[in-house]
Amino acid sequence: MKKPNYISGLIIIIIAGFFYSLTFNFPKLENQLIGAEFMPRVYSVMLIILGSILLIQTFRNKEESDEQENTMKYSIGAMLFVILYVVVIPYIGFYISTFLLVLGLLLFSKVKNKILLITIPVGTSLFIFVFFQILLKVSIPMGTLFS
Amino acid sequence: MDLLLEGLTGVFQLNVLLILLMGIIAGITIGSLPGLTATMGVALILPVTFGMEPVTGILLLIGVYFGAVYGGSITAILINTPGTPSSAATAIDGYAMSKKGLAHKALTVSTVSSAIGGILSVIVLIFIAPQLATFALKFSAPETFALAVFGISIISSIAGKSMVKGLIAGFIGLLIATIGIDPIGGFPRFTFDNVNLSSGINLIPVMIGLFAASEAFRAMGSIFSTRKLTIVVEKVKLKWIEFKILIGTILRSGAIGTFIGMIPGAGGDIAAFVAYNEAKRFSKNKDGFGKGEMKGVAAPEAANNGVTGGAMIPLLTLGIPGDAVTAVLLGALMVQGIQPGPMLFENNGPIVYTLFVGMLVANLMILIVGLFGIRLFTKILLVPTTVLTPIILVLCVVGAYSLGNNYFDVLVMLISGIAGYFLMRYGFPASPIILGIILGPLMESNFRRALVMSQGSFDIFITRPITVVLLILAVITLFSPLLTRKVKKPTTEGES
């Protein structure tokens, strides 16, 4: 956990510093003791302090048990799938992209059962159609390619 | 009393009862799947309620919440894997009973205890909540500010392993809460000239991302460690005499759970362990615990369902969510235009009492569904995570979108989900972020309003008795885990 702690500590300090610097663009009213900038400054300063504490703690803590790193690539793979999914929905519409996403994820997690590979993607799209589009009347995007 | 009767008529309508039942069944299903928590269930089902009547929508979520807390015990008993953290204590004796071939009896004990614990807590809720709300009505800006500070101070108790990381998560939430129009001056903060940001980051997509999508991403990483299960549940009934021995434990544990549930920050997991220890302390047969003692199943189950009613007290009367699930429920209430807090009882009396009655009915339904459907629910365990994860991810996207047919919410959900995965992976808890986002605006606006009241003098925070008491409570709450941590290592995490 040492390296992630250093990285996350630094990221937090940088983001908090960025937000802190932005507060100087906020207008300052004469008659107000505490304006719009006060709380964001308190929070970002606290984050900078806590981020530094995390860095120091990690530095002083010599040996900390390392967590297993083996499973991350499948999680990141799934994220890439979903990012792609969200990107293509406006173009090819919700139903086709959902079918492809679910099928892709099933194949990605090495599901070999052919019945599952067909029923789950179709079933999911169908469920969204019946439940969200018909019952809850959500206007599901159909995609620019088809409209 | 009139309001209670009004509540009865509100609940006893076929569609409301059916939706509540659906919620319970969905909740039990979600709760009994390892890796799917009550919080995730409520966050996933939340978008479904947008189009519903307020009462129906909230009761659906309450059904999911109560059902999931109960459902967690099924896996705990059958495969020694708690479906939710709050049934970790149940696994000890529940699984021991299963190994002896008494799985059916253990499940029955868990069902009966859950229902009684839950009902007890709702009764306490019905009596205490209106009193507390009346008291809280006297709160003005300084008190509300102190209350929000108190609510935020529970971050330290839900922080999990690292206090620093928990606090960082909390302040990230608070900082996110400042995005959008400033509550007093009306100046847009951190909006980067984006129209979508001027009204602030919407809480719901963040919750769906943090609690559901990130969990699904995590599940993707562990799908290859699934094991083959063969579950045989033989029917060994619970005898009436055995129930009579248990009832004392159930009532005591239900009361413990209700009380712990009222304390923001102490969730079902803590209540279950406390009740388990108390049951052991009271028992004549101490050595039987851990080897399949029925009281060891009854106590934690009555307690973690007792928490449900208890946790509703600060949520409904003060608007302070005690844990992640109640935070999601708070979001659901706000979407429906119901602002929890002291005014809720004044403005929405009928709705509140309908919810109360609905909660009682929900617990009765758990009893009925549990007693008759146990064997069916054990089949859920055979559903592989590989099939569930893609469906959950699709639901996260649709859910975020259906909030306002807005693509921006989908992006917020996705970013929260990805960020949530990495935060969780590196030991940053998700619930403090949500707590910060919810309580941040309440804290800031009342802080600044109080200073307007006092014409800029900070004395206003130390001269008003309720404010002082709440602020002292906040300091104690903030630092208490540091003290208890010195005594013993924490055994539980904050998520539930």
XYZ file of C-alpha atoms in Angstrom:
643
model
C 0.000 0.000 0.000
C 3.002 2.344 0.157
C 3.088 3.483 -3.446
C -0.695 4.024 -3.793
C -0.623 6.004 -0.553
C 2.069 8.333 -1.865
C 0.256 8.774 -5.149
C -3.173 9.354 -3.619
C -1.720 11.728 -1.018
C -0.062 13.778 -3.733
C -3.146 13.788 -5.968
C -5.250 15.031 -3.064
C -2.810 17.826 -2.248
C -2.654 18.911 -5.894
C -6.445 18.912 -6.355
C -7.009 20.721 -3.068
C -4.347 23.275 -4.000
C -6.056 23.801 -7.344
C -9.434 24.401 -5.699
C -7.782 26.701 -3.147
C -6.246 28.804 -5.883
C -9.606 29.091 -7.657
C -11.228 30.657 -4.583
C -9.245 33.855 -5.203
C -11.432 34.533 -8.230
C -14.534 34.657 -6.013
C -15.910 38.166 -5.473
C -15.307 39.597 -2.024
C -18.151 41.626 -0.620
C -17.250 44.460 1.708
C -19.956 44.003 4.324
C -19.588 40.214 4.533
C -17.256 38.777 7.134
C -17.431 35.329 5.622
C -18.068 35.008 1.928
C -18.378 32.335 -0.699
C -14.673 31.575 -0.529
C -14.488 30.763 3.189
C -15.709 27.150 3.382
C -14.016 25.927 0.176
C -10.768 27.331 1.581
C -11.266 25.576 4.919
C -11.959 22.287 3.136
C -9.048 22.539 0.730
C -6.605 23.520 3.474
C -7.847 20.561 5.554
C -7.337 18.275 2.555
C -3.798 19.570 2.050
C -3.056 18.944 5.748
C -4.643 15.459 5.721
C -2.896 14.570 2.465
C 0.421 15.576 4.030
C -0.353 13.514 7.132
C -1.020 10.542 4.870
C 2.338 11.034 3.159
C 4.181 11.331 6.470
C 2.336 8.338 7.961
C 3.221 6.230 4.957
C 6.831 7.369 5.057
C 7.226 6.533 8.742
C 5.352 3.270 8.490
C 8.127 1.004 7.305
C 6.392 -2.279 6.735
C 2.777 -2.500 5.801
C 1.201 -5.627 4.422
C 0.860 -5.427 0.666
C -2.605 -6.084 -0.686
C -2.932 -8.495 -3.564
C -2.718 -6.791 -6.922
C -3.794 -9.685 -9.128
C -7.390 -8.885 -9.985
C -7.188 -5.276 -11.087
C -6.899 -5.864 -14.836
C -10.396 -7.350 -15.091
C -11.882 -4.416 -13.202
C -10.101 -1.932 -15.439
C -11.209 -3.940 -18.451
C -14.807 -3.637 -17.286
C -14.370 0.120 -16.852
C -13.106 0.452 -20.423
C -16.132 -1.512 -21.623
C -18.510 0.814 -19.781
C -16.699 3.961 -20.944
C -16.995 2.757 -24.538
C -20.646 1.906 -23.879
C -21.433 5.401 -22.613
C -19.600 6.916 -25.583
C -21.481 4.934 -28.249
C -25.002 5.124 -26.774
C -25.757 8.506 -28.402
C -24.820 7.087 -31.804
C -26.122 3.558 -32.002
C -28.801 3.879 -29.365
C -29.316 2.307 -26.013
C -30.600 -1.135 -26.906
C -27.943 -2.214 -29.382
C -25.149 -0.871 -27.189
C -26.589 -2.601 -24.109
C -26.756 -5.888 -25.974
C -23.138 -5.461 -27.045
C -21.940 -4.372 -23.589
C -23.523 -7.285 -21.755
C -22.374 -9.776 -24.353
C -18.878 -8.272 -24.309
C -18.636 -8.389 -20.527
C -19.870 -11.987 -20.425
C -17.274 -13.045 -22.993
C -14.658 -11.012 -21.137
C -15.405 -12.930 -17.953
C -15.066 -16.167 -19.919
C -18.671 -17.304 -19.847
C -18.914 -20.150 -22.360
C -22.517 -21.235 -21.887
C -24.191 -20.334 -25.223
C -27.665 -20.082 -23.737
C -26.481 -17.515 -21.187
C -24.590 -15.599 -23.877
C -27.824 -15.043 -25.762
C -30.469 -14.824 -23.053
C -28.693 -12.452 -20.673
C -27.905 -9.668 -23.207
C -31.336 -9.950 -24.845
C -33.052 -10.246 -21.481
C -31.310 -7.172 -20.094
C -32.270 -5.014 -23.073
C -35.817 -6.341 -22.929
C -36.045 -5.680 -19.216
C -34.903 -2.071 -19.655
C -37.416 -1.636 -22.462
C -40.365 -2.969 -20.476
C -39.420 -1.541 -17.123
C -37.883 1.824 -17.867
C -39.319 2.774 -21.240
C -42.867 1.419 -20.912
C -43.558 1.380 -17.170
C -41.443 4.307 -16.006
C -41.661 6.260 -19.280
C -37.989 7.166 -19.390
C -37.081 8.447 -22.847
C -34.352 5.955 -23.697
C -31.929 7.313 -26.333
C -32.412 5.556 -29.658
C -29.227 6.820 -31.265
C -28.590 9.369 -34.007
C -27.945 6.626 -36.549
C -31.555 5.538 -36.459
C -33.471 8.732 -36.011
C -53.453 8.504 16.549
C -55.442 9.974 13.676
C -52.261 10.197 11.700
C -51.533 6.510 12.351
C -54.982 5.590 11.044
C -54.361 7.757 8.028
C -51.108 5.878 7.594
C -52.955 2.568 7.707
C -55.259 3.598 4.892
C -52.241 4.875 2.980
C -50.461 1.538 3.150
C -53.358 -0.866 2.776
C -53.886 -0.308 -0.907
C -53.211 -3.139 -3.242
C -50.615 -1.368 -5.358
C -48.702 -0.031 -2.351
C -48.649 -3.450 -0.685
C -47.554 -5.122 -3.904
C -44.729 -2.665 -4.433
C -43.615 -3.071 -0.841
C -43.632 -6.845 -1.299
C -41.618 -6.484 -4.492
C -39.156 -4.338 -2.587
C -38.812 -6.959 0.139
C -38.245 -9.757 -2.356
C -35.755 -7.679 -4.344
C -34.051 -6.741 -1.087
C -33.779 -10.315 0.169
C -32.397 -11.357 -3.212
C -29.824 -8.574 -3.233
C -28.922 -9.075 0.410
C -28.391 -12.785 0.008
C -25.977 -12.353 -2.886
C -22.503 -11.980 -1.445
C -20.980 -8.715 -2.570
C -24.304 -6.970 -3.094
C -24.959 -4.829 -0.036
C -28.120 -3.163 1.191
C -26.650 0.185 0.158
C -25.988 -1.035 -3.363
C -29.507 -2.454 -3.594
C -31.151 0.771 -2.517
C -28.911 2.839 -4.819
C -29.704 0.556 -7.772
C -33.455 0.546 -7.211
C -33.600 4.265 -6.415
C -34.003 5.446 -10.046
C -37.047 3.216 -10.401
C -38.828 5.333 -7.788
C -38.453 8.689 -9.579
C -41.733 8.322 -11.410
C -43.669 6.973 -8.457
C -45.777 8.671 -5.830
C -43.523 9.737 -2.933
C -44.927 7.221 -0.442
C -44.885 4.292 -2.844
C -41.370 5.069 -4.015
C -39.939 5.424 -0.532
C -41.714 2.276 0.688
C -40.211 0.359 -2.213
C -36.764 1.465 -1.067
C -37.554 0.713 2.566
C -38.631 -2.766 1.482
C -35.326 -3.221 -0.323
C -33.388 -1.898 2.678
C -35.148 -4.067 5.277
C -35.190 -7.093 2.986
C -31.481 -6.794 2.223
C -30.510 -6.539 5.877
C -32.467 -9.722 6.509
C -31.285 -11.416 3.315
C -27.670 -11.023 4.324
C -28.184 -13.702 6.932
C -29.076 -16.374 4.375
C -25.591 -16.599 2.905
C -24.043 -16.091 6.323
C -25.844 -19.191 7.564
C -25.545 -21.345 4.471
C -22.060 -20.680 3.146
C -20.405 -18.743 5.950
C -20.175 -15.644 3.732
C -22.152 -12.731 5.127
C -24.240 -11.222 2.320
C -23.890 -7.845 4.030
C -21.386 -6.774 6.711
C -24.150 -6.574 9.302
C -24.669 -10.326 9.200
C -21.011 -11.122 9.852
C -21.886 -12.020 13.443
C -24.698 -14.285 12.285
C -22.245 -16.404 10.338
C -20.500 -17.597 13.500
C -23.293 -19.717 14.961
C -25.484 -19.805 11.873
C -22.875 -21.621 9.838
C -22.070 -23.883 12.768
C -25.760 -24.858 12.842
C -25.706 -25.515 9.089
C -22.777 -27.850 9.481
C -24.840 -29.819 11.976
C -27.617 -30.098 9.389
C -29.748 -27.490 11.110
C -29.649 -24.891 8.325
C -33.416 -24.701 8.031
C -33.803 -24.130 11.740
C -31.098 -21.454 11.721
C -32.846 -19.684 8.839
C -36.146 -19.828 10.703
C -34.559 -18.372 13.833
C -33.011 -15.626 11.724
C -36.348 -14.850 10.039
C -38.322 -14.688 13.265
C -35.641 -12.664 15.055
C -35.239 -10.244 12.155
C -38.962 -9.577 11.980
C -39.410 -9.109 15.725
C -36.294 -6.945 16.009
C -37.490 -4.838 13.111
C -41.020 -4.412 14.464
C -39.707 -3.454 17.879
C -37.504 -0.774 16.373
C -40.326 0.696 14.294
C -42.502 0.939 17.406
C -39.708 2.830 19.176
C -39.396 5.013 16.090
C -43.106 5.843 16.129
C -42.941 6.948 19.756
C -39.618 8.782 19.806
C -39.437 10.453 16.405
C -42.296 12.968 16.858
C -40.936 14.050 20.256
C -37.463 14.577 18.877
C -38.862 16.453 15.902
C -40.851 18.772 18.166
C -37.714 19.460 20.146
C -35.673 20.043 17.011
C -38.256 22.529 15.740
C -36.734 25.064 18.135
C -33.460 24.826 16.232
C -32.317 27.963 14.530
C -29.279 28.470 12.269
C -26.566 27.986 14.935
C -28.172 24.747 16.207
C -28.651 23.393 12.718
C -25.027 24.209 11.945
C -23.932 22.354 15.097
C -26.176 19.442 14.135
C -24.583 19.252 10.717
C -21.128 19.328 12.314
C -22.237 16.472 14.559
C -23.502 14.550 11.558
C -20.191 15.035 9.787
C -18.201 14.051 12.875
C -19.447 10.476 12.560
C -17.071 10.141 9.608
C -14.438 9.044 12.086
C -16.539 6.071 13.173
C -17.354 4.959 9.640
C -13.822 5.602 8.402
C -12.790 1.955 8.481
C -9.138 1.090 8.826
C -7.490 4.473 8.373
C -8.824 7.567 10.116
C -6.842 9.890 7.863
C -8.257 8.306 4.736
C -11.785 8.488 6.149
C -11.377 12.177 6.896
C -9.894 12.807 3.458
C -12.961 11.139 1.933
C -15.204 13.315 4.095
C -13.493 16.557 3.057
C -13.573 15.496 -0.599
C -17.346 15.205 -0.178
C -17.540 18.595 1.517
C -15.499 20.183 -1.254
C -17.681 18.566 -3.929
C -20.676 20.022 -2.091
C -19.361 23.559 -2.647
C -19.550 23.141 -6.424
C -22.449 25.153 -7.801
C -24.231 28.306 -6.689
C -23.078 29.559 -3.284
C -26.034 29.218 -0.871
C -25.936 32.745 0.541
C -24.407 35.087 -2.026
C -25.521 33.290 -5.181
C -22.053 33.294 -6.725
C -21.259 30.244 -8.905
C -18.304 28.340 -7.443
C -16.070 25.876 -9.307
C -18.544 25.624 -12.179
C -15.935 26.193 -14.936
C -18.735 27.896 -16.896
C -20.514 24.566 -17.302
C -24.309 24.871 -17.121
C -24.655 21.384 -15.645
C -22.390 22.301 -12.747
C -24.145 25.499 -11.730
C -26.813 23.616 -9.798
C -24.095 21.543 -8.165
C -23.156 17.908 -8.542
C -26.276 15.787 -8.306
C -26.093 13.452 -5.334
C -27.940 10.480 -6.837
C -25.566 9.651 -9.724
C -22.649 9.993 -7.314
C -24.300 7.477 -4.990
C -25.112 5.044 -7.802
C -21.517 5.289 -8.957
C -19.893 4.989 -5.562
C -22.084 2.272 -4.128
C -23.193 0.217 -7.128
C -20.898 0.719 -10.134
C -17.676 0.593 -8.138
C -18.826 -2.621 -6.457
C -19.604 -4.105 -9.849
C -16.138 -3.170 -11.110
C -14.670 -4.826 -8.067
C -16.778 -7.941 -8.578
C -15.353 -8.226 -12.100
C -11.966 -8.682 -10.520
C -13.013 -11.515 -8.279
C -15.187 -13.560 -10.606
C -12.524 -16.123 -11.082
C -12.497 -17.081 -7.454
C -16.093 -18.303 -7.395
C -16.580 -21.731 -5.957
C -19.032 -24.471 -6.655
C -21.833 -24.682 -4.162
C -24.045 -27.511 -3.215
C -26.604 -26.503 -0.685
C -28.934 -28.961 0.898
C -31.449 -27.521 3.307
C -33.206 -30.167 5.294
C -36.409 -29.225 7.005
C -35.803 -29.247 10.738
C -38.477 -27.095 12.299
C -38.139 -24.600 15.093
C -40.200 -25.752 18.059
C -42.459 -23.450 20.059
C -40.552 -24.232 23.283
C -37.312 -23.274 21.597
C -38.852 -20.012 20.469
C -39.909 -19.240 24.037
C -36.298 -19.631 25.159
C -35.190 -17.282 22.418
C -37.728 -14.499 22.831
C -35.823 -12.797 25.682
C -32.664 -12.688 23.601
C -34.586 -11.432 20.586
C -36.230 -8.572 22.466
C -33.023 -7.527 24.209
C -31.060 -7.650 20.967
C -33.768 -5.770 19.094
C -33.603 -3.029 21.728
C -29.791 -2.930 21.525
C -30.046 -2.669 17.756
C -32.619 0.113 17.886
C -30.529 2.102 20.328
C -27.302 1.666 18.369
C -29.175 2.454 15.168
C -30.161 5.828 16.589
C -26.507 6.784 17.000
C -25.322 8.111 13.666
C -22.235 6.294 12.503
C -22.811 3.066 14.374
C -24.377 0.675 11.903
C -25.835 -2.818 11.755
C -22.479 -4.552 11.916
C -21.596 -2.991 15.255
C -25.087 -3.603 16.665
C -24.952 -7.248 15.636
C -21.635 -7.852 17.364
C -22.691 -6.005 20.518
C -25.933 -8.008 20.702
C -24.035 -11.230 20.076
C -21.659 -10.491 22.942
C -24.525 -9.537 25.245
C -26.422 -12.725 24.390
C -23.308 -14.693 25.232
C -22.816 -12.810 28.485
C -26.422 -13.433 29.562
C -26.394 -17.072 28.539
C -25.918 -19.969 30.907
C -24.483 -21.992 28.087
C -21.533 -19.763 27.140
C -19.489 -22.572 25.644
C -22.249 -23.353 23.148
C -21.632 -20.029 21.375
C -19.622 -20.470 18.218
C -20.693 -24.098 18.007
C -24.216 -23.603 16.717
C -26.128 -21.886 19.529
C -29.521 -20.607 18.378
C -29.196 -17.476 20.481
C -26.037 -16.708 18.529
C -28.186 -16.438 15.417
C -31.168 -14.736 17.053
C -29.164 -11.955 18.719
C -27.304 -10.462 15.740
C -30.304 -10.825 13.432
C -32.712 -9.112 15.837
C -30.101 -6.408 16.365
C -29.260 -5.643 12.752
C -32.920 -5.394 11.837
C -33.458 -3.335 14.986
C -30.979 -0.861 13.561
C -33.269 -0.174 10.604
C -35.961 1.548 12.659
C -33.429 3.201 14.937
C -31.500 4.677 12.031
C -34.707 6.246 10.712
C -34.971 8.415 13.838
C -32.076 10.828 13.187
C -32.753 10.603 9.459
C -36.400 11.663 9.593
C -36.320 14.030 12.552
C -32.976 15.754 12.094
C -32.124 15.056 8.485
C -28.858 13.414 9.565
C -28.108 10.093 7.834
C -26.362 7.672 10.163
C -24.793 5.473 7.511
C -24.549 4.835 3.805
C -27.998 3.273 3.359
C -29.810 6.036 5.173
C -27.796 8.537 3.137
C -29.161 6.975 -0.035
C -32.662 7.033 1.468
C -32.184 10.709 2.284
C -31.329 11.328 -1.347
C -34.463 9.444 -2.375
C -36.636 11.515 -0.058
C -35.173 14.752 -1.398
C -35.778 13.680 -5.005
C -39.417 13.205 -4.045
C -39.528 16.715 -2.626
C -39.590 15.510 0.959
C -36.960 17.263 3.063
C -36.202 15.207 6.177
C -35.793 17.251 9.334
C -37.961 18.679 12.101
C -40.280 20.376 9.643
C -41.077 17.045 8.011
C -43.542 16.126 10.743
C -45.265 19.499 10.421
C -45.391 19.612 6.646
C -45.765 15.969 5.681
C -47.387 14.340 8.727
C -49.544 11.908 6.713
C -46.593 10.801 4.595
C -44.437 10.172 7.657
C -47.067 8.026 9.333
C -47.738 6.114 6.155
C -44.015 5.345 6.081
C -44.182 4.192 9.713
C -47.064 1.831 9.045
C -45.335 0.686 5.882
C -42.236 -0.198 7.891
C -44.293 -2.318 10.283
C -45.908 -4.095 7.351
C -42.482 -4.549 5.737
C -41.275 -6.443 8.779
C -44.387 -8.624 8.793
C -43.777 -9.357 5.141
C -40.212 -10.397 5.927
C -41.657 -12.875 8.404
C -44.102 -14.335 5.905
C -41.828 -14.289 2.860
C -38.964 -15.608 4.968
C -40.865 -18.480 6.528
C -42.424 -19.669 3.290
C -39.751 -18.755 0.793
C -36.512 -19.766 2.492
C -35.918 -22.747 0.265
C -36.464 -20.605 -2.812
C -34.045 -17.928 -1.700
C -31.304 -20.457 -1.105
C -31.379 -21.047 -4.865
C -30.261 -17.444 -5.437
C -26.822 -18.445 -4.289
C -26.446 -20.464 -7.449
C -26.582 -17.353 -9.648
C -23.015 -16.610 -10.735
C -21.568 -13.107 -10.308
C -20.388 -13.192 -13.905
C -24.000 -12.897 -15.015
C -24.962 -10.267 -12.473
C -22.148 -7.788 -12.950
C -22.985 -6.712 -16.528
C -26.639 -6.297 -15.583
C -25.736 -4.149 -12.585
C -23.541 -1.924 -14.755
C -26.336 -1.428 -17.285
C -28.748 -0.568 -14.474
C -26.285 2.005 -13.117
C -26.192 3.772 -16.488
C -29.953 3.648 -17.052
C -30.575 4.686 -13.466
C -28.345 7.738 -13.642
C -29.845 8.712 -16.976
C -33.459 8.348 -15.896
C -32.951 10.839 -13.063
C -33.451 13.728 -15.465
C -32.910 12.316 -18.968
C -29.554 14.028 -18.730
C -26.362 12.589 -20.127
C -24.272 14.625 -17.736
C -25.608 12.538 -14.827
C -24.386 9.398 -16.575
C -20.906 10.897 -16.786
C -21.014 11.857 -13.097
C -22.083 8.291 -12.262
C -19.314 6.777 -14.355
C -16.607 9.029 -12.935
C -17.863 8.331 -9.396
C -17.900 4.616 -10.112
C -14.345 4.552 -11.432
C -13.079 6.875 -8.705
C -14.987 4.838 -6.132
C -13.312 1.643 -7.274
C -9.825 3.074 -6.841
C -10.715 4.798 -3.584
C -12.040 1.530 -2.148
C -9.102 -0.396 -3.449
C -6.664 1.902 -1.705
C -8.537 2.024 1.568
C -10.587 5.214 1.223
C -14.183 4.584 2.387
C -17.022 5.814 0.156
C -19.682 6.702 2.727
C -17.915 9.799 4.161
C -17.921 11.340 0.675
C -21.705 11.023 0.515
C -22.055 12.311 4.056
C -19.967 15.343 3.110
C -22.012 16.044 -0.005
C -25.284 15.804 1.937
C -24.307 17.715 5.039
C -21.894 20.219 3.511
C -24.534 22.643 2.186
C -26.554 22.349 5.417
C -23.460 23.143 7.460
C -22.225 26.012 5.332
C -25.512 27.819 4.817
C -26.406 27.652 8.504
C -22.911 28.651 9.563
C -23.078 31.775 7.471
C -26.695 32.477 8.402
C -25.749 32.211 12.080
C -22.965 34.728 11.564
C -25.406 37.080 9.877
C -27.670 36.663 12.929
C -24.825 37.508 15.302
C -23.483 40.279 13.053
C -20.239 38.443 12.606
C -19.568 37.406 16.180
C -18.465 33.815 16.755
C -19.874 33.987 20.287
C -23.165 32.759 18.898
C -21.710 29.251 18.743
C -20.667 29.131 22.412
C -23.488 30.976 24.114
C -26.453 28.880 23.011
C -26.792 25.728 25.144
C -28.071 23.291 22.478
C -25.414 24.459 20.052
C -22.697 23.951 22.642
C -23.936 20.474 23.577
C -24.113 19.417 19.932
C -20.657 20.781 19.197
C -19.197 19.009 22.234
C -20.942 15.797 21.115
C -19.394 16.275 17.696
C -15.906 16.586 19.158
C -16.434 13.488 21.314
C -17.774 11.535 18.337
C -14.886 12.643 16.178
C -12.231 11.524 18.626
C -13.873 8.511 20.269
C -12.641 6.006 17.652
C -9.087 7.188 18.329
C -9.508 6.263 21.979
C -11.267 2.942 21.460
C -8.806 2.047 18.745
C -6.014 2.173 21.276
C -7.822 -0.467 23.329
C -8.662 -2.917 20.580
C -8.244 -3.250 16.872
C -11.429 -2.549 14.934
C -13.196 -5.647 13.720
C -15.751 -4.018 11.497
C -15.850 -1.673 8.576
C -18.225 1.200 8.140
C -20.096 0.099 5.030
C -23.352 -1.699 5.393
